[in-house]
Amino acid sequence: MKHLILTLVVLLNINSFAQKSGKALLKEVSDKVNSYENISIDFKYVLENTSENIKQETRGDVVLQGDKYKLNILGVTRLFDGKTMYNISPEDEEVTVSTKKDDDEDIIAPSKMLSFYENGYTSTMDIIQDVKGRKIQYIKLIPIDSNSDINYILLGIDAQTKHIYNLIQIGKNSTKTTLTVNSFKTNEPLSRTLFTFDANKYKDYYINKLD
């Protein structure tokens, strides 16, 4: 019994240390991200569900500046100017216009992909992996909300740069979503109109206003 109690005490102390260390590392990442004027990311996105024999893989890129962003993925451009969202589909020749929803729970959404972990999760340090000479420290994030569709998330952080390397999300339906950052550039010179929707470029498109 004494041995069991001692083991539990040690495990609790390790878990407490891991949580504090995890939070400290996440704060470093957050501070680093917030120090940049803008961020340009090229990434790979993979969705897998072995039980359903599903595997989808695609690449994309996004430029973020504050709340504004321009995302290109699956042939569609998603533009958010800080107030209004424009989904531009050349294949359908359609532009869908909507107001940003604060209750959007998609953590892969560009506006959240570098900050979603700041609220709503408990965090503990996980494994360290060597990826092509880079030390990637993983932090395990578990949703506080027991009704969340997410089982847990592994957030891989480059131990040297404090930049996010990848994100592995495991859903309660066994779906695995992985976002891997291929390139991470900061403080690039950006066009003043990068986040501005120019209606003149889409005169032949159907404009679908949702609100």
PDB file of C-alpha atoms in Angstrom:
ATOM      1  CA  MET A   1       0.000   0.000   0.000  1.00  0.00           C
ATOM      2  CA  LYS A   2       2.829   2.411   0.896  1.00  0.00           C
ATOM      3  CA  HIS A   3       4.498   1.624  -2.429  1.00  0.00           C
ATOM      4  CA  LEU A   4       1.232   2.289  -4.293  1.00  0.00           C
ATOM      5  CA  ILE A   5       0.742   5.636  -2.522  1.00  0.00           C
ATOM      6  CA  LEU A   6       4.348   6.635  -3.259  1.00  0.00           C
ATOM      7  CA  THR A   7       3.888   5.707  -6.950  1.00  0.00           C
ATOM      8  CA  LEU A   8       0.702   7.781  -7.175  1.00  0.00           C
ATOM      9  CA  VAL A   9       2.408  10.772  -5.568  1.00  0.00           C
ATOM     10  CA  VAL A  10       5.293  10.538  -8.054  1.00  0.00           C
ATOM     11  CA  LEU A  11       2.899  10.238 -11.008  1.00  0.00           C
ATOM     12  CA  LEU A  12       0.863  13.219  -9.821  1.00  0.00           C
ATOM     13  CA  ASN A  13       4.010  15.304  -9.439  1.00  0.00           C
ATOM     14  CA  ILE A  14       5.205  14.316 -12.913  1.00  0.00           C
ATOM     15  CA  ASN A  15       1.810  15.167 -14.407  1.00  0.00           C
ATOM     16  CA  SER A  16       1.783  18.539 -12.623  1.00  0.00           C
ATOM     17  CA  PHE A  17       5.276  19.316 -13.942  1.00  0.00           C
ATOM     18  CA  ALA A  18       4.256  18.247 -17.458  1.00  0.00           C
ATOM     19  CA  GLN A  19       1.218  20.529 -17.387  1.00  0.00           C
ATOM     20  CA  LYS A  20       3.286  23.496 -16.208  1.00  0.00           C
ATOM     21  CA  SER A  21       5.998  22.778 -18.781  1.00  0.00           C
ATOM     22  CA  GLY A  22       3.403  22.343 -21.517  1.00  0.00           C
ATOM     23  CA  LYS A  23       1.729  25.637 -20.680  1.00  0.00           C
ATOM     24  CA  ALA A  24       5.087  27.415 -20.541  1.00  0.00           C
ATOM     25  CA  LEU A  25       6.072  26.108 -23.981  1.00  0.00           C
ATOM     26  CA  LEU A  26       2.678  27.031 -25.454  1.00  0.00           C
ATOM     27  CA  LYS A  27       3.085  30.555 -24.072  1.00  0.00           C
ATOM     28  CA  GLU A  28       6.483  30.809 -25.784  1.00  0.00           C
ATOM     29  CA  VAL A  29       4.892  29.729 -29.061  1.00  0.00           C
ATOM     30  CA  SER A  30       2.028  32.207 -28.625  1.00  0.00           C
ATOM     31  CA  ASP A  31       4.386  35.085 -27.780  1.00  0.00           C
ATOM     32  CA  LYS A  32       6.519  34.258 -30.828  1.00  0.00           C
ATOM     33  CA  VAL A  33       3.498  34.197 -33.158  1.00  0.00           C
ATOM     34  CA  ASN A  34       2.127  37.472 -31.782  1.00  0.00           C
ATOM     35  CA  SER A  35       5.481  39.200 -32.307  1.00  0.00           C
ATOM     36  CA  TYR A  36       5.233  38.894 -36.103  1.00  0.00           C
ATOM     37  CA  GLU A  37       3.551  41.485 -38.303  1.00  0.00           C
ATOM     38  CA  ASN A  38       2.443  38.768 -40.729  1.00  0.00           C
ATOM     39  CA  ILE A  39       2.958  35.052 -41.333  1.00  0.00           C
ATOM     40  CA  SER A  40       3.020  33.092 -44.605  1.00  0.00           C
ATOM     41  CA  ILE A  41       2.605  29.312 -44.398  1.00  0.00           C
ATOM     42  CA  ASP A  42       2.731  26.523 -46.960  1.00  0.00           C
ATOM     43  CA  PHE A  43       1.235  23.306 -45.568  1.00  0.00           C
ATOM     44  CA  LYS A  44       0.100  19.747 -46.231  1.00  0.00           C
ATOM     45  CA  TYR A  45      -3.315  18.602 -45.013  1.00  0.00           C
ATOM     46  CA  VAL A  46      -4.217  14.915 -44.608  1.00  0.00           C
ATOM     47  CA  LEU A  47      -7.519  13.409 -43.458  1.00  0.00           C
ATOM     48  CA  GLU A  48      -7.639   9.682 -42.661  1.00  0.00           C
ATOM     49  CA  ASN A  49     -10.215   7.215 -41.409  1.00  0.00           C
ATOM     50  CA  THR A  50      -8.982   3.630 -41.785  1.00  0.00           C
ATOM     51  CA  SER A  51     -12.309   2.046 -40.785  1.00  0.00           C
ATOM     52  CA  GLU A  52     -14.033   3.945 -43.609  1.00  0.00           C
ATOM     53  CA  ASN A  53     -11.087   3.450 -45.992  1.00  0.00           C
ATOM     54  CA  ILE A  54     -10.744   7.207 -46.420  1.00  0.00           C
ATOM     55  CA  LYS A  55      -7.512   9.099 -47.071  1.00  0.00           C
ATOM     56  CA  GLN A  56      -7.520  12.590 -48.527  1.00  0.00           C
ATOM     57  CA  GLU A  57      -4.346  14.599 -48.995  1.00  0.00           C
ATOM     58  CA  THR A  58      -3.905  18.124 -50.276  1.00  0.00           C
ATOM     59  CA  ARG A  59      -1.600  21.112 -50.051  1.00  0.00           C
ATOM     60  CA  GLY A  60      -2.389  24.717 -49.379  1.00  0.00           C
ATOM     61  CA  ASP A  61      -0.979  28.077 -48.411  1.00  0.00           C
ATOM     62  CA  VAL A  62      -2.157  30.913 -46.215  1.00  0.00           C
ATOM     63  CA  VAL A  63      -1.090  34.454 -45.354  1.00  0.00           C
ATOM     64  CA  LEU A  64      -2.159  35.812 -41.949  1.00  0.00           C
ATOM     65  CA  GLN A  65      -2.035  39.356 -40.625  1.00  0.00           C
ATOM     66  CA  GLY A  66      -3.909  39.903 -37.381  1.00  0.00           C
ATOM     67  CA  ASP A  67      -7.456  38.612 -37.952  1.00  0.00           C
ATOM     68  CA  LYS A  68      -7.124  38.912 -41.718  1.00  0.00           C
ATOM     69  CA  TYR A  69      -6.084  36.033 -43.925  1.00  0.00           C
ATOM     70  CA  LYS A  70      -5.976  34.678 -47.457  1.00  0.00           C
ATOM     71  CA  LEU A  71      -6.144  30.903 -47.804  1.00  0.00           C
ATOM     72  CA  ASN A  72      -5.723  28.838 -50.972  1.00  0.00           C
ATOM     73  CA  ILE A  73      -6.744  25.181 -50.775  1.00  0.00           C
ATOM     74  CA  LEU A  74      -8.523  22.648 -53.017  1.00  0.00           C
ATOM     75  CA  GLY A  75      -8.759  25.202 -55.830  1.00  0.00           C
ATOM     76  CA  VAL A  76     -10.720  27.625 -53.658  1.00  0.00           C
ATOM     77  CA  THR A  77      -9.557  30.967 -52.239  1.00  0.00           C
ATOM     78  CA  ARG A  78     -10.886  31.940 -48.829  1.00  0.00           C
ATOM     79  CA  LEU A  79     -10.433  35.632 -48.084  1.00  0.00           C
ATOM     80  CA  PHE A  80     -11.236  37.328 -44.785  1.00  0.00           C
ATOM     81  CA  ASP A  81     -10.759  41.109 -44.553  1.00  0.00           C
ATOM     82  CA  GLY A  82     -11.463  41.333 -40.824  1.00  0.00           C
ATOM     83  CA  LYS A  83     -15.227  41.667 -41.214  1.00  0.00           C
ATOM     84  CA  THR A  84     -16.413  39.700 -44.220  1.00  0.00           C
ATOM     85  CA  MET A  85     -15.550  36.240 -45.556  1.00  0.00           C
ATOM     86  CA  TYR A  86     -15.284  35.585 -49.301  1.00  0.00           C
ATOM     87  CA  ASN A  87     -15.075  32.039 -50.632  1.00  0.00           C
ATOM     88  CA  ILE A  88     -13.996  32.260 -54.267  1.00  0.00           C
ATOM     89  CA  SER A  89     -14.456  29.167 -56.455  1.00  0.00           C
ATOM     90  CA  PRO A  90     -13.152  29.536 -60.045  1.00  0.00           C
ATOM     91  CA  GLU A  91     -14.479  26.066 -60.928  1.00  0.00           C
ATOM     92  CA  ASP A  92     -18.048  27.048 -60.001  1.00  0.00           C
ATOM     93  CA  GLU A  93     -17.565  30.700 -60.971  1.00  0.00           C
ATOM     94  CA  GLU A  94     -19.119  31.616 -57.652  1.00  0.00           C
ATOM     95  CA  VAL A  95     -18.251  33.862 -54.724  1.00  0.00           C
ATOM     96  CA  THR A  96     -19.926  33.115 -51.392  1.00  0.00           C
ATOM     97  CA  VAL A  97     -20.043  36.131 -49.074  1.00  0.00           C
ATOM     98  CA  SER A  98     -20.719  35.858 -45.356  1.00  0.00           C
ATOM     99  CA  THR A  99     -20.019  37.441 -41.996  1.00  0.00           C
ATOM    100  CA  LYS A 100     -17.484  35.652 -39.841  1.00  0.00           C
ATOM    101  CA  LYS A 101     -19.088  33.463 -37.177  1.00  0.00           C
ATOM    102  CA  ASP A 102     -17.538  33.582 -33.698  1.00  0.00           C
ATOM    103  CA  ASP A 103     -18.806  30.082 -32.923  1.00  0.00           C
ATOM    104  CA  ASP A 104     -16.752  28.481 -35.695  1.00  0.00           C
ATOM    105  CA  GLU A 105     -15.215  25.403 -34.021  1.00  0.00           C
ATOM    106  CA  ASP A 106     -12.907  24.434 -36.883  1.00  0.00           C
ATOM    107  CA  ILE A 107      -9.452  24.597 -35.303  1.00  0.00           C
ATOM    108  CA  ILE A 108      -7.882  24.267 -38.741  1.00  0.00           C
ATOM    109  CA  ALA A 109      -9.459  27.584 -39.697  1.00  0.00           C
ATOM    110  CA  PRO A 110      -6.597  29.955 -40.609  1.00  0.00           C
ATOM    111  CA  SER A 111      -7.514  32.491 -37.939  1.00  0.00           C
ATOM    112  CA  LYS A 112      -7.204  29.808 -35.268  1.00  0.00           C
ATOM    113  CA  MET A 113      -4.501  27.436 -36.474  1.00  0.00           C
ATOM    114  CA  LEU A 114      -1.752  29.257 -34.554  1.00  0.00           C
ATOM    115  CA  SER A 115      -3.734  30.127 -31.429  1.00  0.00           C
ATOM    116  CA  PHE A 116      -6.570  27.617 -30.912  1.00  0.00           C
ATOM    117  CA  TYR A 117      -4.671  25.943 -28.042  1.00  0.00           C
ATOM    118  CA  GLU A 118      -4.787  29.033 -25.821  1.00  0.00           C
ATOM    119  CA  ASN A 119      -8.243  28.200 -24.439  1.00  0.00           C
ATOM    120  CA  GLY A 120     -10.407  25.134 -23.898  1.00  0.00           C
ATOM    121  CA  TYR A 121      -7.693  22.487 -23.471  1.00  0.00           C
ATOM    122  CA  THR A 122      -5.604  20.873 -20.758  1.00  0.00           C
ATOM    123  CA  SER A 123      -2.002  20.361 -21.859  1.00  0.00           C
ATOM    124  CA  THR A 124       0.791  17.935 -20.990  1.00  0.00           C
ATOM    125  CA  MET A 125       4.224  17.342 -22.501  1.00  0.00           C
ATOM    126  CA  ASP A 126       4.364  14.295 -24.778  1.00  0.00           C
ATOM    127  CA  ILE A 127       7.141  12.672 -26.819  1.00  0.00           C
ATOM    128  CA  ILE A 128      10.077  14.326 -28.577  1.00  0.00           C
ATOM    129  CA  GLN A 129      10.816  13.264 -32.161  1.00  0.00           C
ATOM    130  CA  ASP A 130      13.803  13.912 -34.402  1.00  0.00           C
ATOM    131  CA  VAL A 131      12.504  15.071 -37.800  1.00  0.00           C
ATOM    132  CA  LYS A 132      15.288  15.619 -40.323  1.00  0.00           C
ATOM    133  CA  GLY A 133      17.591  16.947 -37.619  1.00  0.00           C
ATOM    134  CA  ARG A 134      14.909  19.067 -35.952  1.00  0.00           C
ATOM    135  CA  LYS A 135      13.772  18.324 -32.402  1.00  0.00           C
ATOM    136  CA  ILE A 136       9.976  18.334 -32.368  1.00  0.00           C
ATOM    137  CA  GLN A 137       8.406  18.487 -28.915  1.00  0.00           C
ATOM    138  CA  TYR A 138       4.817  17.280 -28.837  1.00  0.00           C
ATOM    139  CA  ILE A 139       2.222  18.601 -26.440  1.00  0.00           C
ATOM    140  CA  LYS A 140      -0.944  16.621 -25.867  1.00  0.00           C
ATOM    141  CA  LEU A 141      -4.088  18.735 -25.721  1.00  0.00           C
ATOM    142  CA  ILE A 142      -7.349  17.329 -24.356  1.00  0.00           C
ATOM    143  CA  PRO A 143     -10.595  19.315 -24.737  1.00  0.00           C
ATOM    144  CA  ILE A 144     -12.107  20.491 -21.465  1.00  0.00           C
ATOM    145  CA  ASP A 145     -15.563  20.103 -23.014  1.00  0.00           C
ATOM    146  CA  SER A 146     -16.466  16.415 -22.650  1.00  0.00           C
ATOM    147  CA  ASN A 147     -18.969  16.780 -25.517  1.00  0.00           C
ATOM    148  CA  SER A 148     -16.253  17.796 -27.983  1.00  0.00           C
ATOM    149  CA  ASP A 149     -15.912  15.695 -31.146  1.00  0.00           C
ATOM    150  CA  ILE A 150     -12.149  15.798 -30.578  1.00  0.00           C
ATOM    151  CA  ASN A 151     -10.543  13.021 -28.540  1.00  0.00           C
ATOM    152  CA  TYR A 152      -7.156  14.728 -28.309  1.00  0.00           C
ATOM    153  CA  ILE A 153      -4.640  16.781 -30.284  1.00  0.00           C
ATOM    154  CA  LEU A 154      -0.887  16.412 -30.560  1.00  0.00           C
ATOM    155  CA  LEU A 155       0.771  19.738 -31.300  1.00  0.00           C
ATOM    156  CA  GLY A 156       4.332  19.423 -32.604  1.00  0.00           C
ATOM    157  CA  ILE A 157       6.598  22.381 -31.811  1.00  0.00           C
ATOM    158  CA  ASP A 158      10.102  22.989 -33.138  1.00  0.00           C
ATOM    159  CA  ALA A 159      12.140  23.165 -29.936  1.00  0.00           C
ATOM    160  CA  GLN A 160      14.587  25.682 -31.438  1.00  0.00           C
ATOM    161  CA  THR A 161      12.377  28.121 -33.339  1.00  0.00           C
ATOM    162  CA  LYS A 162       9.231  27.700 -31.159  1.00  0.00           C
ATOM    163  CA  HIS A 163       7.200  27.495 -34.368  1.00  0.00           C
ATOM    164  CA  ILE A 164       4.408  24.965 -34.859  1.00  0.00           C
ATOM    165  CA  TYR A 165       5.639  22.092 -37.052  1.00  0.00           C
ATOM    166  CA  ASN A 166       2.473  20.017 -37.221  1.00  0.00           C
ATOM    167  CA  LEU A 167      -0.886  19.316 -35.664  1.00  0.00           C
ATOM    168  CA  ILE A 168      -2.417  15.854 -35.321  1.00  0.00           C
ATOM    169  CA  GLN A 169      -6.094  15.786 -34.370  1.00  0.00           C
ATOM    170  CA  ILE A 170      -7.749  12.517 -33.339  1.00  0.00           C
ATOM    171  CA  GLY A 171     -11.532  12.587 -33.447  1.00  0.00           C
ATOM    172  CA  LYS A 172     -13.877  10.447 -31.373  1.00  0.00           C
ATOM    173  CA  ASN A 173     -15.037   8.903 -34.660  1.00  0.00           C
ATOM    174  CA  SER A 174     -11.431   7.693 -35.240  1.00  0.00           C
ATOM    175  CA  THR A 175     -10.787  10.294 -37.939  1.00  0.00           C
ATOM    176  CA  LYS A 176      -7.187  11.523 -37.941  1.00  0.00           C
ATOM    177  CA  THR A 177      -6.457  14.968 -39.336  1.00  0.00           C
ATOM    178  CA  THR A 178      -2.855  16.076 -39.810  1.00  0.00           C
ATOM    179  CA  LEU A 179      -1.638  19.519 -40.804  1.00  0.00           C
ATOM    180  CA  THR A 180       2.102  19.771 -41.459  1.00  0.00           C
ATOM    181  CA  VAL A 181       3.867  23.085 -42.034  1.00  0.00           C
ATOM    182  CA  ASN A 182       6.242  22.878 -45.012  1.00  0.00           C
ATOM    183  CA  SER A 183       7.421  26.490 -44.851  1.00  0.00           C
ATOM    184  CA  PHE A 184       6.939  29.248 -42.294  1.00  0.00           C
ATOM    185  CA  LYS A 185       7.860  32.795 -43.332  1.00  0.00           C
ATOM    186  CA  THR A 186       7.388  35.959 -41.335  1.00  0.00           C
ATOM    187  CA  ASN A 187       7.208  39.715 -41.886  1.00  0.00           C
ATOM    188  CA  GLU A 188       7.051  39.414 -45.670  1.00  0.00           C
ATOM    189  CA  PRO A 189       6.290  42.529 -47.777  1.00  0.00           C
ATOM    190  CA  LEU A 190       2.568  42.282 -48.582  1.00  0.00           C
ATOM    191  CA  SER A 191       0.394  44.090 -51.088  1.00  0.00           C
ATOM    192  CA  ARG A 192      -1.956  46.610 -49.469  1.00  0.00           C
ATOM    193  CA  THR A 193      -4.839  44.998 -51.326  1.00  0.00           C
ATOM    194  CA  LEU A 194      -3.976  41.368 -50.464  1.00  0.00           C
ATOM    195  CA  PHE A 195      -6.958  41.005 -48.118  1.00  0.00           C
ATOM    196  CA  THR A 196      -9.317  43.201 -50.155  1.00  0.00           C
ATOM    197  CA  PHE A 197     -12.010  41.633 -52.319  1.00  0.00           C
ATOM    198  CA  ASP A 198     -12.042  43.226 -55.787  1.00  0.00           C
ATOM    199  CA  ALA A 199     -15.510  42.684 -57.283  1.00  0.00           C
ATOM    200  CA  ASN A 200     -14.286  43.868 -60.699  1.00  0.00           C
ATOM    201  CA  LYS A 201     -12.256  40.662 -61.052  1.00  0.00           C
ATOM    202  CA  TYR A 202     -15.371  38.527 -60.675  1.00  0.00           C
ATOM    203  CA  LYS A 203     -17.985  40.263 -62.837  1.00  0.00           C
ATOM    204  CA  ASP A 204     -18.957  36.967 -64.493  1.00  0.00           C
ATOM    205  CA  TYR A 205     -19.221  35.099 -61.179  1.00  0.00           C
ATOM    206  CA  TYR A 206     -22.436  34.416 -59.271  1.00  0.00           C
ATOM    207  CA  ILE A 207     -22.271  36.344 -55.989  1.00  0.00           C
ATOM    208  CA  ASN A 208     -24.019  34.355 -53.256  1.00  0.00           C
ATOM    209  CA  LYS A 209     -24.622  36.517 -50.162  1.00  0.00           C
ATOM    210  CA  LEU A 210     -25.483  34.370 -47.135  1.00  0.00           C
ATOM    211  CA  ASP A 211     -26.364  37.222 -44.713  1.00  0.00           C
TER     212      ASP A 211
END
